[in-house]
C-alpha cells in the first residue's frame, strides 16, 4: 500500500512526455509564443516512406474537434497535399490565430525535417509569415511513440541577415491523430 501511495506522490515529479511545447520565434518585433502541438503521420508514399507533420500552436488545439474528422481517421494518402489533417489544424483559429508552425519530417533516404511555415493572423485579418529562412529543426528522439526536438535559429552574416528570425522552441510530442 505504501508503494502505491509513494508512486502517486512521485508522479508529479516525473517529466511530462506528451504534448509539451514551449518557446518562441520572433522577427521584426513580432513574437509567436508556442504552447501546444500535435504530431501525426500525414503521408505514406508508394515506397513506404512516411511523412510526419508537426504543428506547434500559440494556443491549445481542440483535439475533440480534430477527432471528429472522419477523413482524418483513415490511412494516410501518398502525399500531404491530399491529406485533410493539416488544413483542419490550420482552420482552428482559436489555436492558430496568434501563430503556428508547421514542420514536416520525411523519413526517406534524406531523413530531413523542414519548417514549412511559421504563420499568424494579423489584426487586419491578413495571414502573415515570419519565417526568416534561418530556422533549423533538430530531432533528439524520433520514434513511432515519441518525437522530441527543438527549433533553433542560425544567424546569417550581413547583408543576408536582414530577414533573420530568432527561434528557441522545444517540443516533446506523442505522434497520432486524436481518436473520437
PDB file of C-alpha atoms in Angstrom:
ATOM      1  CA  UNK A   1       0.000   0.000   0.000  1.00  0.00           C
ATOM      2  CA  UNK A   2       2.856   2.376   0.803  1.00  0.00           C
ATOM      3  CA  UNK A   3       4.395   1.715  -2.617  1.00  0.00           C
ATOM      4  CA  UNK A   4       1.162   2.738  -4.338  1.00  0.00           C
ATOM      5  CA  UNK A   5       0.878   5.903  -2.239  1.00  0.00           C
ATOM      6  CA  UNK A   6       4.536   6.726  -2.880  1.00  0.00           C
ATOM      7  CA  UNK A   7       4.105   6.293  -6.629  1.00  0.00           C
ATOM      8  CA  UNK A   8       1.247   8.844  -6.640  1.00  0.00           C
ATOM      9  CA  UNK A   9       3.419  11.289  -4.686  1.00  0.00           C
ATOM     10  CA  UNK A  10       6.281  10.910  -7.166  1.00  0.00           C
ATOM     11  CA  UNK A  11       4.071  11.130 -10.259  1.00  0.00           C
ATOM     12  CA  UNK A  12       4.086  14.967 -10.408  1.00  0.00           C
ATOM     13  CA  UNK A  13       7.896  14.924 -10.320  1.00  0.00           C
ATOM     14  CA  UNK A  14       8.174  12.804 -13.485  1.00  0.00           C
ATOM     15  CA  UNK A  15       8.863  14.678 -16.714  1.00  0.00           C
ATOM     16  CA  UNK A  16       5.917  15.344 -18.990  1.00  0.00           C
ATOM     17  CA  UNK A  17       6.304  13.350 -22.207  1.00  0.00           C
ATOM     18  CA  UNK A  18       3.082  14.059 -24.062  1.00  0.00           C
ATOM     19  CA  UNK A  19       2.208  17.366 -25.585  1.00  0.00           C
ATOM     20  CA  UNK A  20       4.928  19.510 -24.101  1.00  0.00           C
ATOM     21  CA  UNK A  21       5.692  22.585 -26.221  1.00  0.00           C
ATOM     22  CA  UNK A  22       7.387  25.769 -25.074  1.00  0.00           C
ATOM     23  CA  UNK A  23       9.317  28.585 -26.657  1.00  0.00           C
ATOM     24  CA  UNK A  24       9.056  31.313 -29.262  1.00  0.00           C
ATOM     25  CA  UNK A  25      10.026  32.612 -32.680  1.00  0.00           C
ATOM     26  CA  UNK A  26      10.445  36.337 -33.282  1.00  0.00           C
ATOM     27  CA  UNK A  27      11.138  38.563 -36.257  1.00  0.00           C
ATOM     28  CA  UNK A  28      10.777  42.312 -36.790  1.00  0.00           C
ATOM     29  CA  UNK A  29       9.170  42.750 -33.358  1.00  0.00           C
ATOM     30  CA  UNK A  30       6.521  40.043 -33.873  1.00  0.00           C
ATOM     31  CA  UNK A  31       6.851  37.204 -31.351  1.00  0.00           C
ATOM     32  CA  UNK A  32       4.895  33.970 -31.502  1.00  0.00           C
ATOM     33  CA  UNK A  33       4.975  32.003 -28.260  1.00  0.00           C
ATOM     34  CA  UNK A  34       4.218  28.307 -28.766  1.00  0.00           C
ATOM     35  CA  UNK A  35       2.331  26.380 -26.067  1.00  0.00           C
ATOM     36  CA  UNK A  36       0.742  23.320 -27.718  1.00  0.00           C
ATOM     37  CA  UNK A  37       1.407  20.889 -30.514  1.00  0.00           C
ATOM     38  CA  UNK A  38       0.423  17.775 -32.379  1.00  0.00           C
ATOM     39  CA  UNK A  39       2.340  15.258 -34.498  1.00  0.00           C
ATOM     40  CA  UNK A  40       0.785  12.781 -36.915  1.00  0.00           C
ATOM     41  CA  UNK A  41       1.570  10.629 -39.932  1.00  0.00           C
ATOM     42  CA  UNK A  42       0.399  12.738 -42.852  1.00  0.00           C
ATOM     43  CA  UNK A  43       1.510  10.681 -45.868  1.00  0.00           C
ATOM     44  CA  UNK A  44       2.999   7.349 -46.912  1.00  0.00           C
ATOM     45  CA  UNK A  45       4.277   7.091 -50.465  1.00  0.00           C
ATOM     46  CA  UNK A  46       4.305   4.001 -52.702  1.00  0.00           C
ATOM     47  CA  UNK A  47       7.762   3.061 -51.382  1.00  0.00           C
ATOM     48  CA  UNK A  48       6.507   3.205 -47.794  1.00  0.00           C
ATOM     49  CA  UNK A  49       8.325   6.452 -46.947  1.00  0.00           C
ATOM     50  CA  UNK A  50       6.389   8.222 -44.179  1.00  0.00           C
ATOM     51  CA  UNK A  51       5.981  11.982 -43.790  1.00  0.00           C
ATOM     52  CA  UNK A  52       5.197  13.034 -40.244  1.00  0.00           C
ATOM     53  CA  UNK A  53       3.778  16.519 -39.794  1.00  0.00           C
ATOM     54  CA  UNK A  54       4.115  18.523 -36.595  1.00  0.00           C
ATOM     55  CA  UNK A  55       2.100  21.612 -35.773  1.00  0.00           C
ATOM     56  CA  UNK A  56       3.161  23.849 -32.907  1.00  0.00           C
ATOM     57  CA  UNK A  57       0.483  26.382 -31.934  1.00  0.00           C
ATOM     58  CA  UNK A  58       0.271  29.526 -29.827  1.00  0.00           C
ATOM     59  CA  UNK A  59      -2.921  28.370 -28.106  1.00  0.00           C
ATOM     60  CA  UNK A  60      -4.365  24.949 -27.220  1.00  0.00           C
ATOM     61  CA  UNK A  61      -5.683  22.793 -30.045  1.00  0.00           C
ATOM     62  CA  UNK A  62      -9.229  21.446 -29.823  1.00  0.00           C
ATOM     63  CA  UNK A  63      -8.402  17.748 -30.062  1.00  0.00           C
ATOM     64  CA  UNK A  64     -12.069  16.750 -29.692  1.00  0.00           C
ATOM     65  CA  UNK A  65     -12.911  18.717 -32.843  1.00  0.00           C
ATOM     66  CA  UNK A  66      -9.936  17.206 -34.705  1.00  0.00           C
ATOM     67  CA  UNK A  67     -11.089  13.717 -33.710  1.00  0.00           C
ATOM     68  CA  UNK A  68     -14.458  14.312 -35.409  1.00  0.00           C
ATOM     69  CA  UNK A  69     -12.860  14.348 -38.875  1.00  0.00           C
ATOM     70  CA  UNK A  70     -13.904  11.031 -40.471  1.00  0.00           C
ATOM     71  CA  UNK A  71     -11.455  11.504 -43.390  1.00  0.00           C
ATOM     72  CA  UNK A  72      -8.582  12.021 -40.963  1.00  0.00           C
ATOM     73  CA  UNK A  73      -9.099   8.671 -39.232  1.00  0.00           C
ATOM     74  CA  UNK A  74      -8.257   6.727 -42.395  1.00  0.00           C
ATOM     75  CA  UNK A  75      -4.888   5.648 -43.706  1.00  0.00           C
ATOM     76  CA  UNK A  76      -2.696   8.497 -44.963  1.00  0.00           C
ATOM     77  CA  UNK A  77      -2.520   9.205 -48.684  1.00  0.00           C
ATOM     78  CA  UNK A  78       0.630   9.242 -50.797  1.00  0.00           C
ATOM     79  CA  UNK A  79       1.341  12.945 -50.235  1.00  0.00           C
ATOM     80  CA  UNK A  80       0.498  15.687 -47.763  1.00  0.00           C
ATOM     81  CA  UNK A  81      -1.405  17.701 -50.395  1.00  0.00           C
ATOM     82  CA  UNK A  82      -4.200  15.108 -50.384  1.00  0.00           C
ATOM     83  CA  UNK A  83      -4.372  14.994 -46.585  1.00  0.00           C
ATOM     84  CA  UNK A  84      -7.139  16.915 -44.802  1.00  0.00           C
ATOM     85  CA  UNK A  85      -5.293  16.839 -41.456  1.00  0.00           C
ATOM     86  CA  UNK A  86      -3.104  19.934 -41.835  1.00  0.00           C
ATOM     87  CA  UNK A  87      -5.925  22.015 -43.288  1.00  0.00           C
ATOM     88  CA  UNK A  88      -8.116  21.061 -40.341  1.00  0.00           C
ATOM     89  CA  UNK A  89      -5.441  22.079 -37.819  1.00  0.00           C
ATOM     90  CA  UNK A  90      -4.857  25.417 -39.576  1.00  0.00           C
ATOM     91  CA  UNK A  91      -8.611  26.088 -39.655  1.00  0.00           C
ATOM     92  CA  UNK A  92      -8.755  26.041 -35.838  1.00  0.00           C
ATOM     93  CA  UNK A  93      -8.393  29.796 -35.417  1.00  0.00           C
ATOM     94  CA  UNK A  94      -8.818  29.559 -31.625  1.00  0.00           C
ATOM     95  CA  UNK A  95      -5.469  27.715 -31.616  1.00  0.00           C
ATOM     96  CA  UNK A  96      -3.698  29.222 -34.612  1.00  0.00           C
ATOM     97  CA  UNK A  97      -4.710  32.887 -34.987  1.00  0.00           C
ATOM     98  CA  UNK A  98      -1.881  34.042 -32.714  1.00  0.00           C
ATOM     99  CA  UNK A  99       0.506  31.812 -34.629  1.00  0.00           C
ATOM    100  CA  UNK A 100       1.507  28.327 -35.663  1.00  0.00           C
ATOM    101  CA  UNK A 101       4.480  26.481 -37.073  1.00  0.00           C
ATOM    102  CA  UNK A 102       4.275  23.546 -39.461  1.00  0.00           C
ATOM    103  CA  UNK A 103       7.195  21.126 -39.600  1.00  0.00           C
ATOM    104  CA  UNK A 104       7.412  18.103 -41.882  1.00  0.00           C
ATOM    105  CA  UNK A 105       9.732  15.182 -41.345  1.00  0.00           C
ATOM    106  CA  UNK A 106      10.297  12.949 -44.353  1.00  0.00           C
ATOM    107  CA  UNK A 107      11.896   9.711 -43.177  1.00  0.00           C
ATOM    108  CA  UNK A 108      13.206   8.592 -46.539  1.00  0.00           C
ATOM    109  CA  UNK A 109      16.791   8.400 -47.710  1.00  0.00           C
ATOM    110  CA  UNK A 110      17.274  12.102 -46.985  1.00  0.00           C
ATOM    111  CA  UNK A 111      15.767  11.830 -43.483  1.00  0.00           C
ATOM    112  CA  UNK A 112      15.080  15.542 -43.397  1.00  0.00           C
ATOM    113  CA  UNK A 113      12.987  17.760 -41.151  1.00  0.00           C
ATOM    114  CA  UNK A 114      11.989  21.167 -42.501  1.00  0.00           C
ATOM    115  CA  UNK A 115       9.983  24.157 -41.348  1.00  0.00           C
ATOM    116  CA  UNK A 116       7.185  24.510 -43.875  1.00  0.00           C
ATOM    117  CA  UNK A 117       5.887  27.802 -42.470  1.00  0.00           C
ATOM    118  CA  UNK A 118       5.541  29.981 -39.393  1.00  0.00           C
ATOM    119  CA  UNK A 119       2.327  31.979 -39.669  1.00  0.00           C
ATOM    120  CA  UNK A 120      -0.083  34.174 -37.725  1.00  0.00           C
ATOM    121  CA  UNK A 121      -3.275  36.071 -38.449  1.00  0.00           C
ATOM    122  CA  UNK A 122      -2.540  39.823 -38.268  1.00  0.00           C
ATOM    123  CA  UNK A 123      -5.015  42.245 -36.658  1.00  0.00           C
ATOM    124  CA  UNK A 124      -6.172  43.331 -40.132  1.00  0.00           C
ATOM    125  CA  UNK A 125      -7.069  39.709 -40.965  1.00  0.00           C
ATOM    126  CA  UNK A 126      -4.114  39.129 -43.279  1.00  0.00           C
ATOM    127  CA  UNK A 127      -2.301  35.823 -42.974  1.00  0.00           C
ATOM    128  CA  UNK A 128       1.360  36.700 -42.384  1.00  0.00           C
ATOM    129  CA  UNK A 129       4.557  34.684 -42.141  1.00  0.00           C
ATOM    130  CA  UNK A 130       7.623  35.389 -40.027  1.00  0.00           C
ATOM    131  CA  UNK A 131       9.949  32.657 -41.279  1.00  0.00           C
ATOM    132  CA  UNK A 132      13.330  34.252 -41.877  1.00  0.00           C
ATOM    133  CA  UNK A 133      14.797  31.226 -43.618  1.00  0.00           C
ATOM    134  CA  UNK A 134      17.291  30.643 -40.839  1.00  0.00           C
ATOM    135  CA  UNK A 135      15.306  28.197 -38.691  1.00  0.00           C
ATOM    136  CA  UNK A 136      16.672  24.734 -38.019  1.00  0.00           C
ATOM    137  CA  UNK A 137      14.815  21.678 -36.697  1.00  0.00           C
ATOM    138  CA  UNK A 138      16.841  19.322 -34.509  1.00  0.00           C
ATOM    139  CA  UNK A 139      15.261  15.978 -33.557  1.00  0.00           C
ATOM    140  CA  UNK A 140      16.619  14.284 -30.441  1.00  0.00           C
ATOM    141  CA  UNK A 141      14.129  11.400 -30.436  1.00  0.00           C
ATOM    142  CA  UNK A 142      12.036  10.233 -33.364  1.00  0.00           C
ATOM    143  CA  UNK A 143      10.158   7.006 -32.768  1.00  0.00           C
ATOM    144  CA  UNK A 144       6.590   5.935 -33.544  1.00  0.00           C
ATOM    145  CA  UNK A 145       5.696   6.755 -29.922  1.00  0.00           C
ATOM    146  CA  UNK A 146       7.646   9.951 -29.256  1.00  0.00           C
ATOM    147  CA  UNK A 147       9.128  12.939 -31.106  1.00  0.00           C
ATOM    148  CA  UNK A 148      11.404  15.226 -29.123  1.00  0.00           C
ATOM    149  CA  UNK A 149      13.212  18.150 -30.649  1.00  0.00           C
ATOM    150  CA  UNK A 150      13.960  21.819 -30.907  1.00  0.00           C
ATOM    151  CA  UNK A 151      13.608  24.630 -33.387  1.00  0.00           C
ATOM    152  CA  UNK A 152      16.571  26.963 -33.216  1.00  0.00           C
ATOM    153  CA  UNK A 153      17.845  29.720 -35.457  1.00  0.00           C
ATOM    154  CA  UNK A 154      21.222  30.303 -37.011  1.00  0.00           C
ATOM    155  CA  UNK A 155      22.210  33.873 -37.787  1.00  0.00           C
ATOM    156  CA  UNK A 156      23.216  34.746 -41.321  1.00  0.00           C
ATOM    157  CA  UNK A 157      26.099  37.099 -41.985  1.00  0.00           C
ATOM    158  CA  UNK A 158      25.378  40.636 -43.184  1.00  0.00           C
ATOM    159  CA  UNK A 159      23.847  41.633 -45.523  1.00  0.00           C
ATOM    160  CA  UNK A 160      21.949  38.314 -45.680  1.00  0.00           C
ATOM    161  CA  UNK A 161      20.719  38.700 -42.091  1.00  0.00           C
ATOM    162  CA  UNK A 162      18.021  41.294 -42.842  1.00  0.00           C
ATOM    163  CA  UNK A 163      15.309  38.621 -42.688  1.00  0.00           C
ATOM    164  CA  UNK A 164      16.707  36.629 -39.751  1.00  0.00           C
ATOM    165  CA  UNK A 165      14.340  35.463 -37.051  1.00  0.00           C
ATOM    166  CA  UNK A 166      15.154  34.159 -33.595  1.00  0.00           C
ATOM    167  CA  UNK A 167      13.683  30.807 -32.544  1.00  0.00           C
ATOM    168  CA  UNK A 168      14.036  28.872 -29.309  1.00  0.00           C
ATOM    169  CA  UNK A 169      11.310  26.236 -29.203  1.00  0.00           C
ATOM    170  CA  UNK A 170      11.344  22.802 -27.534  1.00  0.00           C
ATOM    171  CA  UNK A 171       8.737  20.103 -28.142  1.00  0.00           C
ATOM    172  CA  UNK A 172       8.018  16.617 -26.832  1.00  0.00           C
ATOM    173  CA  UNK A 173       5.052  15.040 -28.624  1.00  0.00           C
ATOM    174  CA  UNK A 174       3.344  11.657 -28.851  1.00  0.00           C
ATOM    175  CA  UNK A 175       2.523  11.085 -32.545  1.00  0.00           C
ATOM    176  CA  UNK A 176      -1.041  10.206 -33.506  1.00  0.00           C
ATOM    177  CA  UNK A 177      -4.264  11.732 -34.703  1.00  0.00           C
ATOM    178  CA  UNK A 178      -6.826  12.267 -31.880  1.00  0.00           C
ATOM    179  CA  UNK A 179      -9.398   9.500 -31.515  1.00  0.00           C
ATOM    180  CA  UNK A 180     -13.134  10.214 -31.035  1.00  0.00           C
TER     181      UNK A 180
END
